[in-house]
Coordinates of C-alpha atoms in Angstrom, one line a residue:
M1 CA 80.2 39.4 62.4
N2 CA 77.0 40.5 64.0
Y3 CA 74.8 43.3 62.6
R4 CA 72.7 45.9 64.3
T5 CA 70.2 48.5 63.1
L6 CA 71.6 52.1 63.0
G7 CA 68.6 53.9 64.6
K8 CA 66.0 55.4 62.3
T9 CA 68.3 55.0 59.2
G10 CA 67.2 51.4 59.1
Y11 CA 70.7 50.5 57.9
E12 CA 71.9 47.0 59.1
V13 CA 75.5 47.7 59.9
S14 CA 78.3 45.5 61.3
E15 CA 78.5 46.1 65.0
I16 CA 82.3 46.4 64.7
S17 CA 83.0 48.8 61.8
L18 CA 85.9 51.0 60.8
G19 CA 86.9 54.4 61.9
T20 CA 89.2 55.9 59.2
W21 CA 91.1 58.7 61.0
Q22 CA 94.2 56.6 60.6
L23 CA 93.3 55.1 57.2
G24 CA 96.4 54.8 55.1
S25 CA 98.7 56.1 57.8
R26 CA 99.5 55.9 61.5
W27 CA 99.1 59.0 63.6
G28 CA 101.4 61.6 62.1
D29 CA 102.7 59.4 59.2
P30 CA 102.3 60.2 55.5
F31 CA 99.2 58.9 53.8
S32 CA 99.6 55.6 51.8
E33 CA 97.0 54.9 49.2
E34 CA 98.2 51.3 48.9
V35 CA 97.8 50.6 52.6
A36 CA 94.5 52.4 52.6
Q37 CA 93.1 50.1 50.0
Q38 CA 94.5 47.0 51.7
T39 CA 92.9 48.0 54.9
L40 CA 89.5 48.7 53.3
E41 CA 89.7 45.3 51.5
A42 CA 90.5 43.6 54.8
A43 CA 87.5 45.3 56.4
L44 CA 85.2 44.1 53.7
E45 CA 86.6 40.5 53.8
N46 CA 85.9 40.4 57.6
G47 CA 82.3 41.5 57.3
I48 CA 82.5 45.2 57.9
N49 CA 80.0 47.1 55.9
M50 CA 80.2 50.6 57.5
L51 CA 83.0 53.1 57.3
D52 CA 83.3 56.3 59.3
T53 CA 85.3 59.2 57.9
A54 CA 85.4 63.0 57.8
D55 CA 86.2 65.6 55.2
I56 CA 89.3 66.7 57.1
Y57 CA 90.8 63.3 57.6
Q58 CA 94.2 63.4 55.8
D59 CA 93.0 66.6 54.0
G60 CA 90.3 64.6 52.1
C61 CA 92.5 61.6 51.3
S62 CA 90.4 59.4 53.5
E63 CA 87.2 60.2 51.6
R64 CA 88.9 59.9 48.2
A65 CA 90.3 56.5 49.2
I66 CA 86.9 55.4 50.2
G67 CA 85.5 56.7 46.9
R68 CA 87.9 54.5 45.0
F69 CA 87.0 51.5 47.2
L70 CA 83.3 52.0 46.6
K71 CA 83.9 52.2 42.8
A72 CA 85.8 49.0 42.9
H73 CA 82.9 47.2 44.7
P74 CA 79.7 48.4 43.1
E75 CA 78.0 45.1 44.0
K76 CA 78.4 45.7 47.7
R77 CA 76.2 47.9 50.0
I78 CA 78.8 49.7 52.0
Y79 CA 77.5 52.5 54.3
V80 CA 79.6 55.5 54.7
V81 CA 79.3 58.0 57.6
T82 CA 81.2 61.2 57.0
K83 CA 81.5 64.3 59.1
M84 CA 81.7 68.0 58.2
G85 CA 82.3 71.4 59.8
R86 CA 85.8 71.2 61.1
A87 CA 87.2 72.6 57.9
L88 CA 85.9 76.0 58.9
N89 CA 88.7 78.4 59.8
P90 CA 88.1 79.8 62.3
H91 CA 85.9 77.0 63.6
V92 CA 83.1 79.2 65.1
A93 CA 79.3 79.0 65.2
E94 CA 79.0 81.9 62.8
G95 CA 80.6 79.7 60.1
Y96 CA 77.7 77.1 60.3
T97 CA 75.7 78.6 57.4
E98 CA 73.7 76.8 54.8
E99 CA 76.2 78.0 52.1
N100 CA 79.1 76.4 53.9
M101 CA 77.4 73.2 54.8
R102 CA 76.2 72.7 51.2
R103 CA 79.8 73.3 50.1
F104 CA 81.0 70.6 52.5
V105 CA 78.3 68.1 51.5
N106 CA 79.0 68.6 47.8
Q107 CA 82.7 68.3 48.3
S108 CA 82.3 65.0 50.2
R109 CA 79.9 63.7 47.5
E110 CA 82.5 64.6 44.8
R111 CA 85.4 63.1 46.7
M112 CA 83.6 59.8 47.2
G113 CA 81.8 59.7 43.9
V114 CA 78.3 59.4 45.3
D115 CA 75.0 61.1 44.6
A116 CA 73.9 61.2 48.2
L117 CA 75.7 60.9 51.6
D118 CA 74.3 57.9 53.5
L119 CA 74.8 59.7 56.8
T120 CA 76.6 63.0 57.5
L121 CA 77.4 64.2 61.0
L122 CA 78.2 67.6 62.3
H123 CA 81.8 67.2 63.4
C124 CA 81.8 68.3 67.0
P125 CA 80.5 71.8 66.2
P126 CA 80.5 74.7 68.7
T127 CA 78.0 74.0 71.5
P128 CA 75.4 76.7 70.4
I129 CA 74.9 75.0 67.1
F130 CA 73.1 72.1 68.8
S131 CA 70.2 74.3 69.9
N132 CA 70.0 76.3 66.6
K133 CA 66.7 75.3 65.0
E134 CA 67.3 77.3 61.9
F135 CA 70.6 75.6 61.2
F136 CA 69.0 72.1 61.5
A137 CA 66.3 73.3 59.1
C138 CA 69.1 73.6 56.5
L139 CA 70.0 70.0 57.0
D140 CA 66.3 69.0 56.6
K141 CA 66.3 70.9 53.3
M142 CA 69.3 69.0 52.0
K143 CA 67.7 65.8 53.1
A144 CA 64.5 66.6 51.3
E145 CA 66.6 67.4 48.2
G146 CA 68.2 63.9 48.4
I147 CA 71.8 64.9 48.6
I148 CA 72.0 63.5 52.2
R149 CA 69.9 60.6 53.3
H150 CA 70.3 61.1 57.0
Y151 CA 72.1 63.4 59.4
G152 CA 73.3 63.4 62.9
V153 CA 76.0 64.8 65.3
S154 CA 79.3 63.9 66.6
I155 CA 79.6 65.3 70.1
E156 CA 82.1 66.0 72.9
R157 CA 79.6 66.6 75.7
I158 CA 76.5 64.8 76.9
D159 CA 74.5 68.0 77.0
E160 CA 75.2 68.6 73.3
G161 CA 73.8 65.2 72.5
L162 CA 70.7 65.8 74.6
A163 CA 70.2 69.2 72.8
A164 CA 70.6 67.5 69.4
L165 CA 67.9 65.0 70.2
E166 CA 65.4 67.9 69.8
H167 CA 66.0 67.8 66.1
D168 CA 65.4 65.1 63.5
I169 CA 68.8 63.4 63.8
S170 CA 69.4 59.8 63.0
A171 CA 72.6 59.1 65.0
I172 CA 74.9 60.4 67.7
E173 CA 78.6 59.7 67.6
V174 CA 80.1 59.8 71.1
I175 CA 83.2 58.8 73.0
F176 CA 82.3 55.7 75.1
N177 CA 84.6 53.2 76.6
M178 CA 85.7 51.6 79.9
Y179 CA 87.2 55.0 80.8
R180 CA 84.3 57.2 79.6
Q181 CA 81.1 55.6 81.0
R182 CA 78.8 58.6 81.4
P183 CA 76.9 58.3 78.1
A184 CA 75.3 55.1 79.4
E185 CA 73.6 57.0 82.3
E186 CA 71.1 59.2 80.4
L187 CA 72.1 59.8 76.8
F188 CA 71.7 56.2 75.7
K189 CA 68.2 56.0 77.1
K190 CA 67.0 59.3 75.6
A191 CA 68.5 58.3 72.2
A192 CA 66.7 55.0 72.3
E193 CA 63.4 56.6 73.0
K194 CA 63.8 58.6 69.7
N195 CA 65.2 55.7 67.8
V196 CA 68.5 57.5 67.3
G197 CA 71.5 55.2 66.7
I198 CA 74.6 55.4 68.9
I199 CA 78.0 55.3 67.1
V200 CA 80.8 54.6 69.6
R201 CA 84.1 56.3 68.8
V202 CA 87.5 56.1 70.6
P203 CA 86.5 52.7 72.1
L204 CA 90.1 51.9 73.0
A205 CA 90.9 55.3 74.5
S206 CA 93.6 56.1 71.9
G207 CA 95.1 52.7 72.4
M208 CA 95.4 52.8 76.2
L209 CA 92.7 50.1 76.6
T210 CA 94.8 47.7 74.5
G211 CA 96.7 47.2 77.7
T212 CA 100.0 47.3 75.9
Y213 CA 101.2 50.8 76.8
T214 CA 103.9 51.3 79.4
A215 CA 104.9 54.3 81.4
D216 CA 108.0 55.0 79.3
K217 CA 106.3 54.5 75.9
T218 CA 106.9 57.4 73.5
F219 CA 104.9 58.6 70.5
G220 CA 105.9 60.5 67.4
P221 CA 106.0 64.4 67.5
N222 CA 103.1 64.6 65.1
D223 CA 101.0 62.1 67.1
H224 CA 98.2 63.7 69.1
R225 CA 99.1 61.3 71.9
T226 CA 102.3 63.4 72.3
Y227 CA 101.1 67.0 71.7
N228 CA 97.4 67.0 72.9
R229 CA 97.4 65.4 76.3
N230 CA 96.2 68.5 77.9
G231 CA 94.1 69.8 75.1
E232 CA 96.8 72.0 73.5
S233 CA 95.3 71.6 70.0
F234 CA 91.8 70.3 70.4
D235 CA 89.5 68.9 73.1
K236 CA 91.7 66.8 75.5
G237 CA 88.9 64.3 75.8
E238 CA 89.9 63.1 72.3
T239 CA 93.4 62.0 73.5
F240 CA 93.3 59.0 75.9
S241 CA 89.7 59.9 76.5
G242 CA 90.9 62.7 78.8
V243 CA 92.5 60.3 81.2
D244 CA 95.9 61.1 82.7
Y245 CA 98.4 58.9 81.0
L246 CA 100.0 57.2 84.0
T247 CA 96.6 56.8 85.7
G248 CA 95.3 55.1 82.6
I249 CA 98.2 52.7 82.3
R250 CA 97.8 51.6 85.9
S251 CA 94.1 51.2 85.5
A252 CA 94.6 49.1 82.4
E253 CA 96.9 46.8 84.3
R254 CA 94.2 46.4 86.9
L255 CA 91.6 45.6 84.3
K256 CA 93.8 42.9 82.8
A257 CA 94.5 41.4 86.2
E258 CA 91.0 41.5 87.7
L259 CA 88.8 40.6 84.7
P260 CA 91.1 38.7 84.1
T261 CA 92.2 38.7 80.4
D262 CA 95.2 38.7 78.1
D263 CA 93.1 40.5 75.4
L264 CA 92.1 43.7 77.0
A265 CA 91.5 45.4 73.6
G266 CA 89.0 42.7 72.6
M267 CA 87.3 42.8 75.9
A268 CA 87.1 46.6 75.8
L269 CA 85.3 46.5 72.4
R270 CA 83.0 43.7 73.6
W271 CA 82.2 45.7 76.7
C272 CA 80.9 48.5 74.5
L273 CA 78.7 46.0 72.7
M274 CA 77.1 44.9 76.0
F275 CA 74.9 48.1 75.8
P276 CA 71.9 47.4 73.5
E277 CA 71.6 51.1 72.6
V278 CA 74.9 50.9 70.9
S279 CA 74.5 50.4 67.1
V280 CA 78.1 50.2 66.1
V281 CA 81.6 50.6 67.5
I282 CA 84.3 52.2 65.2
P283 CA 87.8 51.4 66.3
G284 CA 90.4 52.7 63.9
A285 CA 93.0 50.7 61.9
S286 CA 96.1 51.8 60.1
R287 CA 96.9 48.5 58.6
P288 CA 95.0 45.3 57.6
E289 CA 96.0 43.1 60.5
Q290 CA 94.4 45.4 63.0
I291 CA 91.1 44.8 61.3
V292 CA 91.3 41.1 62.1
R293 CA 92.0 41.9 65.8
N294 CA 89.1 44.4 66.0
V295 CA 86.4 42.2 64.3
A296 CA 87.3 39.3 66.6
A297 CA 85.6 41.2 69.4
S298 CA 82.2 40.6 67.7
E299 CA 82.6 36.8 68.4
L300 CA 83.8 37.0 72.0
P301 CA 81.3 35.8 74.7
P302 CA 79.4 38.5 76.6
L303 CA 81.0 39.8 79.7
S304 CA 79.6 38.2 82.8
P305 CA 77.7 40.3 85.4
A306 CA 80.8 40.0 87.7
Q307 CA 83.1 41.3 84.9
M308 CA 80.8 44.2 84.2
E309 CA 80.8 45.1 87.9
T310 CA 84.6 44.8 87.9
V311 CA 84.9 47.4 85.1
K312 CA 82.5 49.7 86.8
R313 CA 84.3 49.4 90.1
I314 CA 87.7 50.1 88.6
Y315 CA 86.3 53.1 86.7
N316 CA 84.8 54.5 89.9
E317 CA 88.0 54.0 91.9
D318 CA 90.6 55.1 89.3
I319 CA 89.0 57.3 86.6
K320 CA 85.6 58.8 87.4
D321 CA 86.6 61.7 89.6
S322 CA 88.9 63.1 86.9
V323 CA 86.7 62.7 83.8
H324 CA 83.0 62.0 84.5
N325 CA 81.7 65.5 84.8
L326 CA 83.9 67.1 82.2
W327 CA 82.1 65.7 79.2

């Protein structure tokens, strides 16, 4: 495992870490504490020292599982990034008050059994929040009090990230992969200028960039890959990175053939790491064996200039027109 500095936090984090949306379950399946702990143990054994979660993942079960894991390994420095805000109902800008954010921070601290949150991110809040100086002053206050060490944002849109850079954020979490290349154009440069770390989420485009999906593949009824393809429940960019399913399948086949590779998932993760502004990539895992597959990408050789150009060309030909300017 290789390690990179997470922006102004100064944390040295594993460049392949673990996103825990699926921790202890697969999409739509019941939560399993046993599988969650096995998955976290596999992450630690394979050099992962950063976990990304959110207060709403499995209704708090993800944070609680991480809390039990931290308690079992007091000798290890494991960094936890957690997100807050999406528990608001309705999820509107008016709900982003100091009172509510303090409540979310304290609930996350309690669930994980920690005095301070290493890094908390606003969980894709309404766009006006990114320009609200008074709101960010509340986060500065909690940071000064020591209940959060650093804060940042998880974003849907590039303009949201650029607006957030006007505040004292330490990290931006953004969808970035072979099918969502726009962040590398401007956002990465601006973030690097302010020493703001980049956390890459959805690096495999909801599994599409594993190259294993077929046109007739089906997903469970409670799986967002079934019910949110057109943004029926939340931003459609979260599902297959906003790419039309059949278009994505055909493009993945092209990538496998033209790179060429039998391990598109590994190469897709390694592609993200080719960008020096990227601090960490957080693929998910619902069981231990997926951890081994993910971390192997850290040891793959860099993509060649020709391979990087192939990825760019296929993106331009197959994907760009339908997604590039939406986010």
